[in-house]
Short mmCIF file of C-alpha atoms and ligand atoms in Angstrom, two decimals:
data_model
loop_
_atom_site.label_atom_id
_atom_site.label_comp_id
_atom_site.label_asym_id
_atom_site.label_seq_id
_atom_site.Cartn_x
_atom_site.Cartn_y
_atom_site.Cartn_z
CA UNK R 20 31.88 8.37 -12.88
CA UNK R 21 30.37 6.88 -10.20
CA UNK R 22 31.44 9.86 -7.34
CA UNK R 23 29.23 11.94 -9.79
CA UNK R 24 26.37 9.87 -9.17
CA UNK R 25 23.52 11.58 -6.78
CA UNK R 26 24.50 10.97 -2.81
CA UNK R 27 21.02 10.77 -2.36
CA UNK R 28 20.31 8.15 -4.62
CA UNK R 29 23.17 5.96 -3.86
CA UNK R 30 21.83 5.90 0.19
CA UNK R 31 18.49 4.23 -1.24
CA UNK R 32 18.87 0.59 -0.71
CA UNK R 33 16.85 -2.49 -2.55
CA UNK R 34 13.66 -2.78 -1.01
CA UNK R 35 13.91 -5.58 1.18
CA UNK R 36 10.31 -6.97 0.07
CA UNK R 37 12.41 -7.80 -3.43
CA UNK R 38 15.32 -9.49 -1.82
CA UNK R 39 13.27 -12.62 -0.72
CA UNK R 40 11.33 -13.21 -3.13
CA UNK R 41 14.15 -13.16 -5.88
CA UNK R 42 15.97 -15.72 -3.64
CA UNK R 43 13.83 -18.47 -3.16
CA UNK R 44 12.78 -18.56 -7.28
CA UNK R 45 16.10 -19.92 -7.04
CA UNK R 46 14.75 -23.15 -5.46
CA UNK R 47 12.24 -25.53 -7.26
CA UNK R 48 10.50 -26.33 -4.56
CA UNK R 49 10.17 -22.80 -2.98
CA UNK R 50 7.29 -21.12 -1.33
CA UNK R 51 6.71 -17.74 -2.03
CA UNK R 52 5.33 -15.56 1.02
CA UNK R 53 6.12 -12.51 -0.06
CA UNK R 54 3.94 -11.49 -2.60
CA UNK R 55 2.74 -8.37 -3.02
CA UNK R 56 0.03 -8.67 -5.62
CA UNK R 57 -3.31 -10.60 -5.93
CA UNK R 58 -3.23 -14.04 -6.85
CA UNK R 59 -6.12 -13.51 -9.10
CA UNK R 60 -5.97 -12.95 -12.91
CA UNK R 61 -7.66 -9.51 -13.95
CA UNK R 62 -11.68 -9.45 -14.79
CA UNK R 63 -12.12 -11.03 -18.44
CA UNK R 64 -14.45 -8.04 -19.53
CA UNK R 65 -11.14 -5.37 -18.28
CA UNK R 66 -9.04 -7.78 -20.45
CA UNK R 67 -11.15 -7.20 -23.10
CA UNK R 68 -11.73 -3.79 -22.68
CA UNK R 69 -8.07 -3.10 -23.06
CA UNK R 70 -7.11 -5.69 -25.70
CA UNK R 71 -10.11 -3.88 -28.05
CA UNK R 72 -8.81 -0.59 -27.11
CA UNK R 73 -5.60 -2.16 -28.81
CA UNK R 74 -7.14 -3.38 -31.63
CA UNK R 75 -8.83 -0.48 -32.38
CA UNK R 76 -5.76 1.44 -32.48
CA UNK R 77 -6.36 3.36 -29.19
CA UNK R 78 -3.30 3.36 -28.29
CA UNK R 79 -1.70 6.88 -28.31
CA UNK R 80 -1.30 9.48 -25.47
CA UNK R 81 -4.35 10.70 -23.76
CA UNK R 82 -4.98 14.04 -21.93
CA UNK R 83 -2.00 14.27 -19.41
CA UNK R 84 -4.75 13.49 -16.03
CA UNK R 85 -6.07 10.89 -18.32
CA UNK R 86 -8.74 10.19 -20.41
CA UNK R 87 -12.01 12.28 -18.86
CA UNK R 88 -14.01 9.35 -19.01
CA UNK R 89 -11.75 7.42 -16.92
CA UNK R 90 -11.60 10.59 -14.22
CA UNK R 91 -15.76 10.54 -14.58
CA UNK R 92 -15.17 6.94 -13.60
CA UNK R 93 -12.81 7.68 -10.93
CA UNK R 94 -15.15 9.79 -9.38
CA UNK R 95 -18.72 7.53 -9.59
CA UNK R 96 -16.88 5.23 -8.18
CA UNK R 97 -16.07 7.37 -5.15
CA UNK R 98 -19.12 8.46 -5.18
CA UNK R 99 -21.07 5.61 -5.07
CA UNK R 100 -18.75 3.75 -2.57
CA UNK R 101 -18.03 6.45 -0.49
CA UNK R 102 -19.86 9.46 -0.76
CA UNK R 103 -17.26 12.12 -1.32
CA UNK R 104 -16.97 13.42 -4.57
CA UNK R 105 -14.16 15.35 -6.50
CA UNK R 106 -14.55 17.03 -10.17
CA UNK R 107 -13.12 14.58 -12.89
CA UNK R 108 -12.13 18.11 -14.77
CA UNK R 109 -9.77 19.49 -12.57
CA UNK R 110 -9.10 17.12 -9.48
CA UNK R 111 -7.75 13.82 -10.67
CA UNK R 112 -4.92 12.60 -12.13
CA UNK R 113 -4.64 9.32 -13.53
CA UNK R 114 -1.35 7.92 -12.76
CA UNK R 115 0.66 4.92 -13.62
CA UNK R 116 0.30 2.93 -10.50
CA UNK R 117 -0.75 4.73 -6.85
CA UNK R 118 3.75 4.60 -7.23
CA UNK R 119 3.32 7.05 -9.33
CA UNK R 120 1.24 9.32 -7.78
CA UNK R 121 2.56 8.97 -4.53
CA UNK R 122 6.28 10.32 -6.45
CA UNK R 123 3.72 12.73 -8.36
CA UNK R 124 2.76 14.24 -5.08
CA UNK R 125 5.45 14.36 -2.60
CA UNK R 126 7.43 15.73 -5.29
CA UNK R 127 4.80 18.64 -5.76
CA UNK R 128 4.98 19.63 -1.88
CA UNK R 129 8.61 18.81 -0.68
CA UNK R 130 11.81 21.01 -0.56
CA UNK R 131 15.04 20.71 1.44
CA UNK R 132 14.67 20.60 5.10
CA UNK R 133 11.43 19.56 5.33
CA UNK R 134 10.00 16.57 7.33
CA UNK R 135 6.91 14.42 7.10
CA UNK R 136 5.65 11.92 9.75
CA UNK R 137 4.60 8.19 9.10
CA UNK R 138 3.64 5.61 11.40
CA UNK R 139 5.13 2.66 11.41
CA UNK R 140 6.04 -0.19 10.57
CA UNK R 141 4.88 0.98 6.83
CA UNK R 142 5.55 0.23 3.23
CA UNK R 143 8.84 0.99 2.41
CA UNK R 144 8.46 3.29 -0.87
CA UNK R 145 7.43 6.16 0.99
CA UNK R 146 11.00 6.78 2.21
CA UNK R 147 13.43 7.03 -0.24
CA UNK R 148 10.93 9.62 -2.07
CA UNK R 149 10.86 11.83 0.18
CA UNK R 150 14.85 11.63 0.65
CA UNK R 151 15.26 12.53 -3.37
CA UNK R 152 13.44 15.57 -2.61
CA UNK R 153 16.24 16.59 0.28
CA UNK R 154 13.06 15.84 2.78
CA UNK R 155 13.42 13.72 5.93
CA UNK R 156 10.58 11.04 7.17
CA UNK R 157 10.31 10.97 10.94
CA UNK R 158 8.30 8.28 11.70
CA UNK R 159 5.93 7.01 14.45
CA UNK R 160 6.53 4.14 16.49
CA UNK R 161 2.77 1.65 16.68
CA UNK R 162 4.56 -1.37 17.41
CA UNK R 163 3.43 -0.71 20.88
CA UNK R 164 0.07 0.52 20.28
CA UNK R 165 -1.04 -2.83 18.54
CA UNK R 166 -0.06 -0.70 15.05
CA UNK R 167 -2.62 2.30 15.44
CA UNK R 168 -0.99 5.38 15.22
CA UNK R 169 -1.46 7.54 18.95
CA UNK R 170 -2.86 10.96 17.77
CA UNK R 171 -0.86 12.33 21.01
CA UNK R 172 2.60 10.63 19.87
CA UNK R 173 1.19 12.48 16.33
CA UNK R 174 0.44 15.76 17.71
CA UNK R 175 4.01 15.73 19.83
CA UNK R 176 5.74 14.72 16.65
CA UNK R 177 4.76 17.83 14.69
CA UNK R 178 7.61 20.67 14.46
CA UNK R 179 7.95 23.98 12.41
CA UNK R 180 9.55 21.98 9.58
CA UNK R 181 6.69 19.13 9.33
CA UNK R 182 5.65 18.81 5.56
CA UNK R 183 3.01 16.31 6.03
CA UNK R 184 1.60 13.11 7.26
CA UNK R 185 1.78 10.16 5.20
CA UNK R 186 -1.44 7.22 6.18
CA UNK R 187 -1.70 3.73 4.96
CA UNK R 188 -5.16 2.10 5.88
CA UNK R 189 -5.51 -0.75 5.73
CA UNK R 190 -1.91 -1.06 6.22
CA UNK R 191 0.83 -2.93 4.49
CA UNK R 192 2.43 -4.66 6.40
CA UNK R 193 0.56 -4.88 9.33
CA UNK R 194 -2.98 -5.57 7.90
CA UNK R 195 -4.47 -3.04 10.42
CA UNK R 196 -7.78 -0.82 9.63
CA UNK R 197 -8.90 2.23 11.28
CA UNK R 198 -12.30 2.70 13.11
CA UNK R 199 -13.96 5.83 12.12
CA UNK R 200 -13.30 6.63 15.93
CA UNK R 201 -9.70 6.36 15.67
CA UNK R 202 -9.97 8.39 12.55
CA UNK R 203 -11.83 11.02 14.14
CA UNK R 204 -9.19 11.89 16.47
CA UNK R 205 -6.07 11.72 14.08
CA UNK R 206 -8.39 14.27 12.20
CA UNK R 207 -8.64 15.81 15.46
CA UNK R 208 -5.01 16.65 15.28
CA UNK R 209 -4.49 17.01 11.83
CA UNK R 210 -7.27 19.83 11.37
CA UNK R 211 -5.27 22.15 13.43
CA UNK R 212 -1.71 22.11 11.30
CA UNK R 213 -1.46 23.51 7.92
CA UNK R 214 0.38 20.50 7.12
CA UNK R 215 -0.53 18.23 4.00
CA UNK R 216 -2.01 14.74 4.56
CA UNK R 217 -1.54 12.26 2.31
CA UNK R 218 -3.54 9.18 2.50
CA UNK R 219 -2.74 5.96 0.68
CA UNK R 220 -5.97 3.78 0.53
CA UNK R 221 -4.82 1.53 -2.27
CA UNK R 222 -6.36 -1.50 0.05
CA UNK R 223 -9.69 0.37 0.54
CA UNK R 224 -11.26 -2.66 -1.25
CA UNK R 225 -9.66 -5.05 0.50
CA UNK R 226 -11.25 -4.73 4.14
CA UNK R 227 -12.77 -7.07 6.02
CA UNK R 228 -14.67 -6.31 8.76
CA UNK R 229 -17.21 -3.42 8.28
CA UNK R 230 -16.79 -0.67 5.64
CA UNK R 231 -13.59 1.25 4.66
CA UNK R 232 -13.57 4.67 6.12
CA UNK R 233 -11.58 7.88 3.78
CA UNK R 234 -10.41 10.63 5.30
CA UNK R 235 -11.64 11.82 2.01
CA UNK R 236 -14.98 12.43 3.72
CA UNK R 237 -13.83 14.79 6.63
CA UNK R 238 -14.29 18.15 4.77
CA UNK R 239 -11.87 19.66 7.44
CA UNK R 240 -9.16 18.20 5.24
CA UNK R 241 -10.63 19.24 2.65
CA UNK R 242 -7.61 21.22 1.31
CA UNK R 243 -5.05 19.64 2.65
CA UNK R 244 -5.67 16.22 1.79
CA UNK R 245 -3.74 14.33 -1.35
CA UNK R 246 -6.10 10.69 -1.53
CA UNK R 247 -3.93 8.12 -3.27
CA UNK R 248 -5.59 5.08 -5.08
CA UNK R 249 -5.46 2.73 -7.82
CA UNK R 250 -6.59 -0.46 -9.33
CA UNK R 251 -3.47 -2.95 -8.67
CA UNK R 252 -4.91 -4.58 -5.93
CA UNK R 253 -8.57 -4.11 -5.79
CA UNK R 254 -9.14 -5.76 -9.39
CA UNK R 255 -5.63 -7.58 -9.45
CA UNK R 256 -4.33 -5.19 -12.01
CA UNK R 257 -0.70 -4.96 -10.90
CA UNK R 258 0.78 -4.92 -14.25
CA UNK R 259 -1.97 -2.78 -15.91
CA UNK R 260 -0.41 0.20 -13.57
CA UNK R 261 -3.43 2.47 -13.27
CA UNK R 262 -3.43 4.81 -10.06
CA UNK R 263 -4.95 7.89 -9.17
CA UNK R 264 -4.30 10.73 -7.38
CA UNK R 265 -7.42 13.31 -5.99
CA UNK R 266 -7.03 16.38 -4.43
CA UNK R 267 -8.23 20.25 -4.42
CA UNK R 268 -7.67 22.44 -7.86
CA UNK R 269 -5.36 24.62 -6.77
CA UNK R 270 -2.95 21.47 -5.18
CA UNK R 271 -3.95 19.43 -8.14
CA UNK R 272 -3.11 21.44 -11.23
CA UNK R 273 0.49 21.25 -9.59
CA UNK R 274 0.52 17.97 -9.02
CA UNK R 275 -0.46 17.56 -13.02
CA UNK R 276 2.83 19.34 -13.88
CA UNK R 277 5.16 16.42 -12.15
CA UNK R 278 3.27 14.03 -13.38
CA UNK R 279 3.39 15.16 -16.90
CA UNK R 280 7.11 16.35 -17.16
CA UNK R 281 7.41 12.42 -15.85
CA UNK R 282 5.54 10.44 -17.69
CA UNK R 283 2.85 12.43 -19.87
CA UNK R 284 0.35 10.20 -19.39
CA UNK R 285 -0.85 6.75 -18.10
CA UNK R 286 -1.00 3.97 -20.93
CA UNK R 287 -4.01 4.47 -23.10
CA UNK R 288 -5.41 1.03 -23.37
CA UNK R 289 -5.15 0.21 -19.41
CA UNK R 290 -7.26 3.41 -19.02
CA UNK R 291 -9.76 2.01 -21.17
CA UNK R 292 -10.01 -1.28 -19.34
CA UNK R 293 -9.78 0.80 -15.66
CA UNK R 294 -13.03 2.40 -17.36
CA UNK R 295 -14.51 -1.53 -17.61
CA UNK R 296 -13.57 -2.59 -13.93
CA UNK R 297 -14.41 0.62 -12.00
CA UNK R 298 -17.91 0.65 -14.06
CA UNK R 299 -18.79 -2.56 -14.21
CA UNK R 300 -17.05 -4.91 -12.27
CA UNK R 301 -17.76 -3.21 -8.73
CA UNK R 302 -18.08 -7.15 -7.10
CA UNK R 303 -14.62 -8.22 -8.21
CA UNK R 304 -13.19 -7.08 -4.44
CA UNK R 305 -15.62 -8.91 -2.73
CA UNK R 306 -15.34 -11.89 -4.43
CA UNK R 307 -11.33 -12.05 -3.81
CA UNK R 308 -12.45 -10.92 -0.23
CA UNK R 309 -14.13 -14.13 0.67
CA UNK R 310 -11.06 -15.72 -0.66
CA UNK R 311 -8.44 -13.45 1.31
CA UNK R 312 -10.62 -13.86 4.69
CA UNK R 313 -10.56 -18.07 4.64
CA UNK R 314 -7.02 -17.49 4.09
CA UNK R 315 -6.50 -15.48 6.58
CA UNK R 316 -8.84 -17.22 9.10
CA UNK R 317 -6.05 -20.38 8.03
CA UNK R 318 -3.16 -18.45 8.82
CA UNK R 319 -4.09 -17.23 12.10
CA UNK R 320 -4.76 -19.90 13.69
CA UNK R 321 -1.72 -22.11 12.36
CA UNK R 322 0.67 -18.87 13.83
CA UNK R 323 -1.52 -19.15 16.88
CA UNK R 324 -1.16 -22.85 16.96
CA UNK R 325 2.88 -22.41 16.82
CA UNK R 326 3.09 -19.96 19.21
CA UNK R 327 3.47 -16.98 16.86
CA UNK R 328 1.11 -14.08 18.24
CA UNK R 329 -0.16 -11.62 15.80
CA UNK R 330 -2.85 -9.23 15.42
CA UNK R 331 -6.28 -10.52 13.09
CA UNK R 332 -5.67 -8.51 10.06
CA UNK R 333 -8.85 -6.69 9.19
CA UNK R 334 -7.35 -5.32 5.78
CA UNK R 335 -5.15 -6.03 3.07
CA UNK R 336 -3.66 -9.79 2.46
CA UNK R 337 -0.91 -9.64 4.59
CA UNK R 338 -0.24 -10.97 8.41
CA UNK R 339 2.29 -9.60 10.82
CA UNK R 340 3.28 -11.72 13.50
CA UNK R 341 6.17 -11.44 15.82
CA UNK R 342 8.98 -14.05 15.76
CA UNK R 343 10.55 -12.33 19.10
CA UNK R 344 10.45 -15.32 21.20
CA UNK R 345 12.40 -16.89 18.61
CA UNK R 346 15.69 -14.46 20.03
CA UNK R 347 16.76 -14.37 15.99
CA UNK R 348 16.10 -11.07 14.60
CA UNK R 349 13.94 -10.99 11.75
CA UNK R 350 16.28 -10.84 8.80
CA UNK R 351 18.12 -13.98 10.72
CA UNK R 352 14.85 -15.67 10.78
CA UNK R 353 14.16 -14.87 7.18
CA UNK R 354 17.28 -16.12 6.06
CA UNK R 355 17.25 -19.24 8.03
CA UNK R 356 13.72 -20.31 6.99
CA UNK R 357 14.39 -19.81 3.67
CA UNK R 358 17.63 -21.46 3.80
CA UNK R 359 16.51 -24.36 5.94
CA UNK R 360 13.06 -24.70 4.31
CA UNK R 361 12.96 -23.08 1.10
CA UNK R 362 10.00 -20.52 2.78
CA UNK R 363 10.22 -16.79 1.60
CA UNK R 364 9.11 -14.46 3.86
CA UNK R 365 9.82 -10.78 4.32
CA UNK R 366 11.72 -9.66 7.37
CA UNK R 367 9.58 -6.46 9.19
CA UNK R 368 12.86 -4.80 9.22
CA UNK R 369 12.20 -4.49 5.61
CA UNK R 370 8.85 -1.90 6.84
CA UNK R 371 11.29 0.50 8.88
CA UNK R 372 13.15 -0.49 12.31
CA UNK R 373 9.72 -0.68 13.91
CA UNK R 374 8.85 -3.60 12.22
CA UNK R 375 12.27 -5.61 14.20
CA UNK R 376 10.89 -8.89 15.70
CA UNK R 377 8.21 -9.47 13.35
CA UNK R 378 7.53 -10.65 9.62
CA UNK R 379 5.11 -10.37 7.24
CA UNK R 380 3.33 -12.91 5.55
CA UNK R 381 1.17 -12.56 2.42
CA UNK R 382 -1.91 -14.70 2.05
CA UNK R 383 -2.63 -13.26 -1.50
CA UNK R 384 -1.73 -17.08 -2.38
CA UNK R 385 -3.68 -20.70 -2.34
CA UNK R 386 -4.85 -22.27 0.31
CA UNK R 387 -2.24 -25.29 -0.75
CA UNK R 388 1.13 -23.15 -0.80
CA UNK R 389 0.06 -21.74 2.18
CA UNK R 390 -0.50 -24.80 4.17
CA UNK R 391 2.73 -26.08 3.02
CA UNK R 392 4.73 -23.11 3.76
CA UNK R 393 3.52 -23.11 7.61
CA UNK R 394 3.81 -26.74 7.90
CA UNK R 395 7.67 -26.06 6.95
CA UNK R 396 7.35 -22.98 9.24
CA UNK R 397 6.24 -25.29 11.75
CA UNK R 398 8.85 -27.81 11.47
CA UNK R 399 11.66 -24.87 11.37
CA UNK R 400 10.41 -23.57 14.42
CA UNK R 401 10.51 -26.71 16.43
CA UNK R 402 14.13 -27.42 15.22
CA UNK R 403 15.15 -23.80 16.45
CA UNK R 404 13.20 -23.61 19.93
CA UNK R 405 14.20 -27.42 20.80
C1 PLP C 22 0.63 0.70 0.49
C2 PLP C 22 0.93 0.61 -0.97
N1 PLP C 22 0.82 1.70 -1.73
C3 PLP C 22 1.10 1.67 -3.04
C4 PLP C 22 1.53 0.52 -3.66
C5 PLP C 22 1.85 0.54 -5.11
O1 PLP C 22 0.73 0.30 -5.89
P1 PLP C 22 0.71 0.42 -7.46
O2 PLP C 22 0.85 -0.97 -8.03
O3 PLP C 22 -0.63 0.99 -7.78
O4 PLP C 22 1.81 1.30 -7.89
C6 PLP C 22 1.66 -0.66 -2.91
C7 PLP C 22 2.13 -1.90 -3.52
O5 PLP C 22 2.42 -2.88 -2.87
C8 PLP C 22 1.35 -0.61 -1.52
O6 PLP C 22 1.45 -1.69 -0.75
#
């Protein structure tokens, strides 16, 4: 039965993030730099919030966008952060995990033949989405523009066919953040195309030099613009899978119809205990931000110190250095490292062919694994350039 099986679905291949990190569990005294969640456990008051929702028996469907209170939530939040504001009623949809409101969505806009543009190296789940839907990504090379998408190389990129424009700041893999300058002009270019723009900000909360900026607040986009978002990373609530997805009425109420026909609705008691951690645990971020920014400050400096150049990651818990001088590619080095030295890391081959000659480290992890895994990255390095 297999030759029955969709073509499409047989060209999508195992993320390469996964690969790594299922290998070196195999060894007792491996390192894990892959991972792609926060090594923090979730709030105690969201626990609680969602093991009384159990308790008291909430734990049925909800509304198909989610519980209005949650949506409310959604949008203080916003609000209060950010300044933009959507209508809980009839412009957000809670999802389970930004993953799936980022199916929810391209699903909604994409048909055969169309295209959509995304800079990279990016996050490979974008992809293989927008293949199901008979779509093709065309994607933007920033590996030579220290990883900030040219608005020119944007604007030249556009055809007939293009769908939309997929964003990812602050970006995994490459940690980078976007001044509100840089912003501008992409905006600049987007404002003129009736094409969609969909911008996942899932690592909002998780920047480190001055303030986030959403393209949420340029009312130019106003229509066009899908904002993805959840609470996986921000409150370490991987597991809780609680996204959402906000966007004008008339775009939304379609998006709604996916989602539902998918998956109804998002569990009942992690909405209640989204409810507790967008409300009322508002520090949580900043607290795993002075955390991620040692960490990072640590990494740095041992790359630096071994010869490894990388940009400072302003965003996000992940590093991207390149390993070119090294003459192995990156899934060589990968494999090596964590052959010779029991050291996961993902390959940035794994983030699109733009990513070749680099890999990305994630410093969502203690100060103590990380110190060990670049002192073996250290020694593995010397035995390879000797
Ligand atoms: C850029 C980006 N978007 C979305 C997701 C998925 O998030 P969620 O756990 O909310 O589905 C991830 C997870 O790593 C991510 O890196």
């Amino acid at each position: 039965m297999i030759n029955k099986v969709n073509e499409r679905v047989k060209s999508i291949s195992v993320p390469g993030i996964r690969i790594f990190a299922n290998q070196v569990a195999a060894f007792e005294d491996g390192i894990n730099l892959t991972i792609g969640e926060p090594d923090f456990s979730t709030p105690e008051r969201v626990k609680q919030a969602g093991i009384d929702a159990i308790t008291n028996n909430l734990t049925g469907y909800s509304h198909n966008a989610g519980l209005l209170e949650l949506r409310q939530s959604v949008a203080n939040f916003f609000e209060d952060t950010y300044g933009f504001s959507y209508d809980p009623e009839h412009e957000i949809v809670i999802t389970i995990g930004a993953s799936e409101g980022i199916d929810s969505v391209l699903r909604t806009i994409l048909t055969e033949g169309d295209e959509v543009i995304i800079p990279a190296p990016v996050y490979s789940a974008y992809e293989p989405i927008v293949h199901l839907s008979g779509a093709t990504v065309t994607y933007l090379d920033t590996s030579e523009t220290d990883f900030f998408p040219d608005p020119q190389k944007l604007s030249q990129l556009i055809t007939d066919q293009t769908k939309a424009v997929i964003l990812n700041y602050p970006s995994n893999p490459t940690g980078v953040t976007l001044s509100k300058e840089r912003m501008d002009e992409l905006v600049n270019v987007l404002k003129k195309h009736d094409i969609f723009v969909i911008s996942d900000e899932i690592y909002s909360e998780n920047t480190f030099s001055g303030t986030h900026h959403s393209f949420a607040t340029y009312p130019e986009l106003g229509d066009k613009l899908f904002l993805l978002h959840g609470l996986s990373k921000s409150h370490a609530m991987t597991g809780w899978r609680i996204g959402y997805v906000l966007g004008p009425e008339q775009l939304m109420e379609h998006v709604l119809k996916v989602h539902l026909h998918n998956a109804i609705c998002a569990s009942l008691p992690s909405q209640f205990a989204a409810i507790e951690a967008l409300e009322n645990c508002r520090e949580t971020p900043k607290q795993m931000n002075s955390a991620y920014v040692e960490r990072r400050d640590y990494v740095y400096e041992r790359l630096k110190n071994m010869g490894l150049d990388a940009i400072k990651p302003t965003g996000a818990f992940y590093i991207f250095p390149s390993i070119q001088k090294t003459n192995l590619s990156s899934l060589e080095f990968a494999e090596q490292l964590l052959e010779k030295e029991h050291v996961a890391v993902v390959p940035g081959s794994a983030f699109t062919e733009f990513g070749e000659g680099y890999i990305r480290i994630s410093y969502a992890n203690s100060m103590k694994n990380l110190k060990e895994g670049l002192d073996r990255m250290e020694r593995f390095l010397n035995a390879i350039m000797a």
